[in-house]
Each structure stands twice: as C-alpha cells, then as structure tokens.
XYZ file of C-alpha atoms in Angstrom:
289
model
C -8.291 -13.016 -18.278
C -10.319 -12.990 -21.493
C -9.185 -10.586 -24.188
C -11.467 -7.681 -25.020
C -11.630 -4.688 -27.312
C -12.782 -1.149 -26.629
C -15.388 -0.071 -29.149
C -16.616 3.489 -29.633
C -18.179 5.732 -32.302
C -16.464 8.119 -34.718
C -18.047 11.003 -32.791
C -15.091 10.566 -30.408
C -12.917 12.545 -32.897
C -9.744 10.709 -31.882
C -6.824 10.964 -34.304
C -6.701 7.689 -36.243
C -3.057 7.066 -35.326
C -3.822 7.414 -31.624
C -6.817 5.068 -31.896
C -4.709 2.518 -33.783
C -1.858 2.761 -31.277
C -4.197 1.944 -28.410
C -6.242 -0.620 -30.360
C -9.485 1.351 -30.175
C -12.170 0.227 -32.634
C -14.666 2.759 -34.018
C -18.118 2.569 -35.606
C -18.493 5.260 -38.307
C -21.399 7.675 -38.081
C -22.601 9.574 -41.157
C -23.188 13.086 -42.450
C -25.181 14.168 -45.485
C -24.618 17.191 -47.725
C -26.623 17.925 -50.886
C -28.372 14.577 -50.645
C -25.136 12.579 -50.557
C -24.164 10.584 -47.483
C -20.573 10.360 -46.230
C -19.266 8.044 -43.542
C -17.209 9.683 -40.816
C -14.161 7.436 -40.322
C -11.453 8.543 -37.908
C -8.850 8.474 -40.684
C -10.911 10.846 -42.832
C -11.358 8.288 -45.598
C -15.122 8.800 -45.776
C -15.179 12.592 -45.854
C -12.329 15.110 -45.841
C -12.809 17.330 -42.802
C -11.446 20.502 -44.394
C -13.679 20.013 -47.433
C -16.595 19.489 -45.068
C -15.996 22.799 -43.292
C -15.572 24.580 -46.629
C -19.037 23.306 -47.535
C -20.446 24.747 -44.320
C -18.750 28.088 -45.022
C -20.509 28.080 -48.396
C -23.799 27.765 -46.456
C -24.393 24.137 -47.399
C -26.674 22.381 -44.918
C -25.294 19.233 -43.310
C -27.299 16.631 -41.435
C -26.043 13.651 -39.442
C -27.134 10.048 -38.995
C -26.732 7.811 -35.987
C -25.473 4.266 -36.353
C -28.271 1.689 -36.339
C -28.525 -1.741 -34.741
C -27.429 -3.587 -37.876
C -24.299 -1.391 -38.096
C -23.348 -2.468 -34.600
C -24.147 -6.125 -35.179
C -21.996 -6.141 -38.327
C -19.072 -4.695 -36.384
C -19.530 -6.632 -33.139
C -20.349 -10.138 -34.332
C -16.995 -10.976 -35.991
C -15.228 -9.780 -32.828
C -17.333 -12.098 -30.669
C -16.882 -14.984 -33.085
C -13.134 -14.492 -32.660
C -13.533 -15.143 -28.928
C -13.085 -11.511 -27.904
C -15.277 -9.588 -25.453
C -16.460 -6.012 -26.068
C -16.573 -2.870 -23.951
C -18.640 -0.307 -25.843
C -18.186 3.345 -24.856
C -20.934 5.221 -26.676
C -21.694 8.750 -27.859
C -23.847 10.652 -25.350
C -27.446 9.467 -25.251
C -28.331 13.118 -24.663
C -27.189 13.970 -28.181
C -27.769 10.895 -30.317
C -29.669 7.618 -30.545
C -26.397 5.858 -31.405
C -25.831 4.599 -27.857
C -29.297 3.005 -27.641
C -28.658 1.226 -30.961
C -25.397 -0.116 -29.548
C -27.156 -1.358 -26.426
C -29.838 -3.133 -28.479
C -27.170 -4.799 -30.600
C -25.312 -5.863 -27.455
C -28.466 -7.407 -26.001
C -29.211 -9.255 -29.239
C -25.677 -10.618 -29.502
C -25.438 -11.484 -25.802
C -28.332 -13.892 -26.306
C -26.625 -15.375 -29.350
C -23.164 -15.616 -27.736
C -23.853 -16.213 -24.023
C -20.240 -17.208 -23.402
C -19.030 -13.731 -24.364
C -19.219 -10.523 -22.321
C -20.522 -7.306 -23.862
C -20.731 -4.207 -21.693
C -22.007 -0.771 -22.707
C -21.291 2.584 -21.062
C -23.107 5.799 -21.961
C -20.196 8.235 -21.874
C -22.539 11.250 -21.752
C -19.731 12.819 -23.770
C -19.007 14.084 -27.260
C -16.120 14.909 -29.577
C -12.743 14.693 -27.868
C -14.473 14.608 -24.483
C -15.674 11.176 -25.514
C -12.253 10.613 -27.027
C -10.516 11.502 -23.768
C -12.649 9.046 -21.805
C -12.018 6.304 -24.363
C -8.287 7.040 -24.319
C -8.128 6.889 -20.516
C -9.980 3.563 -20.555
C -7.541 2.200 -23.133
C -4.667 3.214 -20.855
C -6.335 1.343 -17.990
C -6.667 -1.737 -20.172
C -2.943 -1.499 -20.950
C -2.269 -1.685 -17.220
C -3.850 -5.151 -17.256
C -7.272 -4.161 -15.925
C -10.139 -6.532 -16.653
C -13.120 -5.560 -18.791
C -15.244 -5.202 -15.649
C -12.633 -2.995 -13.993
C -12.371 -0.716 -17.012
C -16.162 -0.544 -17.315
C -16.372 0.530 -13.665
C -13.541 3.028 -14.189
C -15.454 4.577 -17.102
C -18.622 4.863 -15.043
C -16.730 6.446 -12.143
C -14.807 9.051 -14.138
C -17.195 10.008 -16.945
C -18.847 12.855 -15.019
C -15.414 14.324 -14.338
C -14.567 14.680 -18.033
C -14.965 18.415 -18.583
C -16.202 19.721 -21.950
C -15.803 23.467 -22.467
C -16.176 25.055 -25.864
C -16.995 28.185 -27.766
C -18.292 28.779 -31.279
C -17.449 31.465 -33.804
C -20.724 31.502 -35.750
C -23.968 31.810 -33.790
C -26.037 30.981 -36.875
C -24.961 27.328 -36.692
C -26.337 27.178 -33.142
C -29.491 28.863 -34.387
C -29.971 26.199 -37.076
C -29.589 23.545 -34.388
C -32.155 25.267 -32.188
C -29.605 26.243 -29.521
C -30.208 29.986 -29.851
C -33.011 32.084 -31.335
C -32.760 33.904 -34.654
C -32.789 37.246 -32.832
C -29.978 36.138 -30.523
C -27.928 34.998 -33.514
C -28.359 38.307 -35.337
C -27.751 40.594 -32.365
C -25.015 38.398 -30.930
C -23.144 38.334 -34.226
C -23.356 42.131 -34.495
C -21.923 42.511 -30.989
C -19.256 39.829 -31.376
C -20.834 37.594 -28.746
C -19.166 34.203 -28.318
C -21.043 31.836 -26.007
C -19.098 29.523 -23.732
C -20.869 26.190 -23.512
C -20.352 22.763 -22.019
C -21.826 19.272 -21.904
C -23.732 18.741 -18.660
C -24.208 15.647 -16.491
C -27.092 14.483 -18.678
C -24.955 14.677 -21.793
C -26.686 17.757 -23.219
C -25.100 20.859 -24.722
C -25.909 23.926 -22.653
C -24.839 27.572 -22.751
C -23.136 28.701 -19.579
C -21.734 32.168 -20.250
C -21.806 34.934 -22.823
C -18.389 36.373 -23.682
C -17.683 39.319 -25.972
C -14.913 38.657 -28.474
C -13.070 35.599 -29.685
C -9.889 36.285 -27.733
C -11.785 36.562 -24.456
C -13.766 33.376 -25.123
C -10.561 31.408 -25.727
C -9.065 32.782 -22.521
C -12.231 31.787 -20.670
C -11.816 28.150 -21.719
C -8.366 28.099 -20.126
C -9.755 29.807 -17.011
C -12.340 27.039 -16.707
C -9.551 24.473 -16.739
C -7.696 26.411 -14.043
C -10.861 26.533 -11.912
C -11.960 22.921 -12.325
C -8.965 20.863 -13.446
C -7.343 18.273 -11.199
C -3.525 18.286 -11.288
C -3.480 19.746 -14.806
C 0.304 19.473 -15.023
C 0.017 15.694 -14.886
C -2.766 15.437 -17.475
C -2.836 15.027 -21.215
C -5.205 17.746 -22.449
C -7.436 17.266 -25.485
C -8.380 20.162 -27.797
C -10.673 19.915 -30.817
C -11.353 22.604 -33.386
C -13.693 23.304 -36.273
C -10.952 23.933 -38.849
C -9.356 26.719 -36.788
C -5.969 25.277 -35.881
C -4.443 28.675 -35.124
C -7.005 29.252 -32.375
C -6.339 25.743 -31.047
C -2.659 26.622 -30.817
C -3.520 29.817 -28.921
C -5.578 27.785 -26.457
C -2.699 25.321 -26.177
C -0.337 28.182 -25.273
C -2.739 29.313 -22.516
C -2.762 25.773 -21.149
C 1.031 25.576 -21.310
C 0.992 28.662 -19.109
C -0.826 26.491 -16.549
C 1.959 23.927 -16.713
C 0.365 21.431 -19.111
C 2.907 19.608 -21.259
C 0.969 16.938 -23.180
C -1.763 17.604 -25.724
C -3.891 15.884 -28.326
C -5.259 18.321 -30.924
C -7.646 17.247 -33.674
C -10.568 18.457 -35.777
C -14.113 18.478 -34.500
C -15.426 15.771 -36.825
C -18.391 16.148 -39.183
C -20.860 14.560 -36.746
C -20.426 17.334 -34.175
C -19.237 19.973 -36.637
C -22.483 19.831 -38.613
C -24.173 21.368 -35.573
C -21.419 23.596 -34.152
C -19.925 24.932 -37.387
C -16.512 26.241 -38.455
C -14.563 28.002 -35.743
C -15.720 25.772 -32.916
C -13.010 25.419 -30.284
C -13.237 22.906 -27.432
C -11.159 21.982 -24.411
C -11.339 18.676 -22.531
C -9.711 17.653 -19.271
C -10.361 15.739 -16.050
C -11.890 18.005 -13.421
C -13.426 17.921 -9.980
C -16.808 17.994 -11.736
C -18.200 18.761 -15.167
C-alpha cells in the first residue's frame, strides 16, 4: 500500500501536539489586523491567539484570507516528489474558498504527477468540527486503511460531525452579517445568546435563541445528549474564544453524560475573527448534524 499523508487547513484548530502525534499536515490560513497579515499556524507561531482576542476586545477589526492555489502547490509538490500520496480534508466550501483552491492545486499536480494519488474531501466543517473529522480519519489511517478507504470514511461520516456553538458578543455576528444591528443591540441588552450550528451545506446558521450564558452552555450539552451516538465511547472536542473557564464548565456537563475523553483548544483566528471572544463550541459524532 502506498504511503500517504492527511493534509488539512489551520482552520481545523487542532492542538499542534495532537496534529504532530497523528502526522497531520496543515496549510496555514491568514488573518489581518491594522493592515498587517499574520499566518495562522497550529502551533501559534504566526499569531498568538490570546493577543489576537485582546485585539478584538479592543475593537480592532480582523479580516481573514483563504489559502490560494500557489500555497497548496508549494505544500503539496514536495510531498508528491517524495513518492507520497495526499488526502486533503478541506475547510467547508460554505465558509471559505480555501477548499476550491486546494482542489485546483490537486488537479494541476495530478496532471504533473500522474503516478501519484491526490484526493480532496470538502469536510463541510469548521474549527474543531473539522479537526474532529481530520482526527478520526487519522485514526482510521493508523488502523492500516488505504487512502481510498479513509477518503470514503470521511465522506460517509462528515454529515454526522455535529457543530454546536454559542457566542458571547452579538456585535461580532453583526459585523459578519449574521444578525442585524437592531438584533445585536436589543439582544445584548436582554442577554440573548444564540445557539448556532453548521448545517449540511457547511454554512453557519442560528437555530435557537437562549437567554443567559449559563443556559446557552447547558443547551450545548443538551444537544449532545439529544443527538450524540454512544457519547461515553467518544472523544469530545471543545473549542473556545479565549474563555477556558466556560469550556471547563461545558466539559463538566459532558462528564455528567459519561464522557471521559476531551480535546479542548482555542477557536483559532480564522474562525475567531468572525465569532469573537467568548465563542464556545462543542463537537461530537451524532445521528445527524
């Protein structure tokens, strides 16, 4: 069986040590603040995540940039030249043009290296939802599955990767066009915390309106109870917008459901630029999204 690597984007928000342990390769995406661009590497070497959220709290405006075709070619070509195939698991096409750039690079390089296999999967996922799918695929590879088998596994399970999250600051959603200015003002006055998820088309959508932070965190755990498959046997992923204490509260709710294994990490700058400080997200395998 030919050797292959799993390639993804830094929007997956995986802890660098976990990615290294499972030999997951990542393409960095970028964020820009005050006219200066910073690459989002999983190890935080391009931009410090806590500094990034401090900038957002100071009302600095952050924008993000997708990876382009040349970025992918630069990363992929040496891997192919080394005789290694590539399974690319990309950031949701419903949220970024990154996946399409990866596909174009794969097509270009497939023509140049016809003896190599390059497969691309649109994860329709983001943050640690994408990270969870990538992690599960890496575990399948470690079982000795072929690149085709892991590609098919990714396609079969991706719409069962549940993304449930809440935000603390409605004005970040307003800046991203997710809520109106009036909703942001009134909602903030009333302590409204929307519960949102990523749908089957890979888009962020609001599902419920919850009053109060405590209740919104509890609702995330309730969603896992309603939709999760054998939660006790899963490793649950939680990401947070520089609000570790809230992540630990959510973890305790999930422990109450019998969950024992967790991965907790920051929501990286690519997603955090749009969701803001205080974002809290829960990811698990469910019966549906």
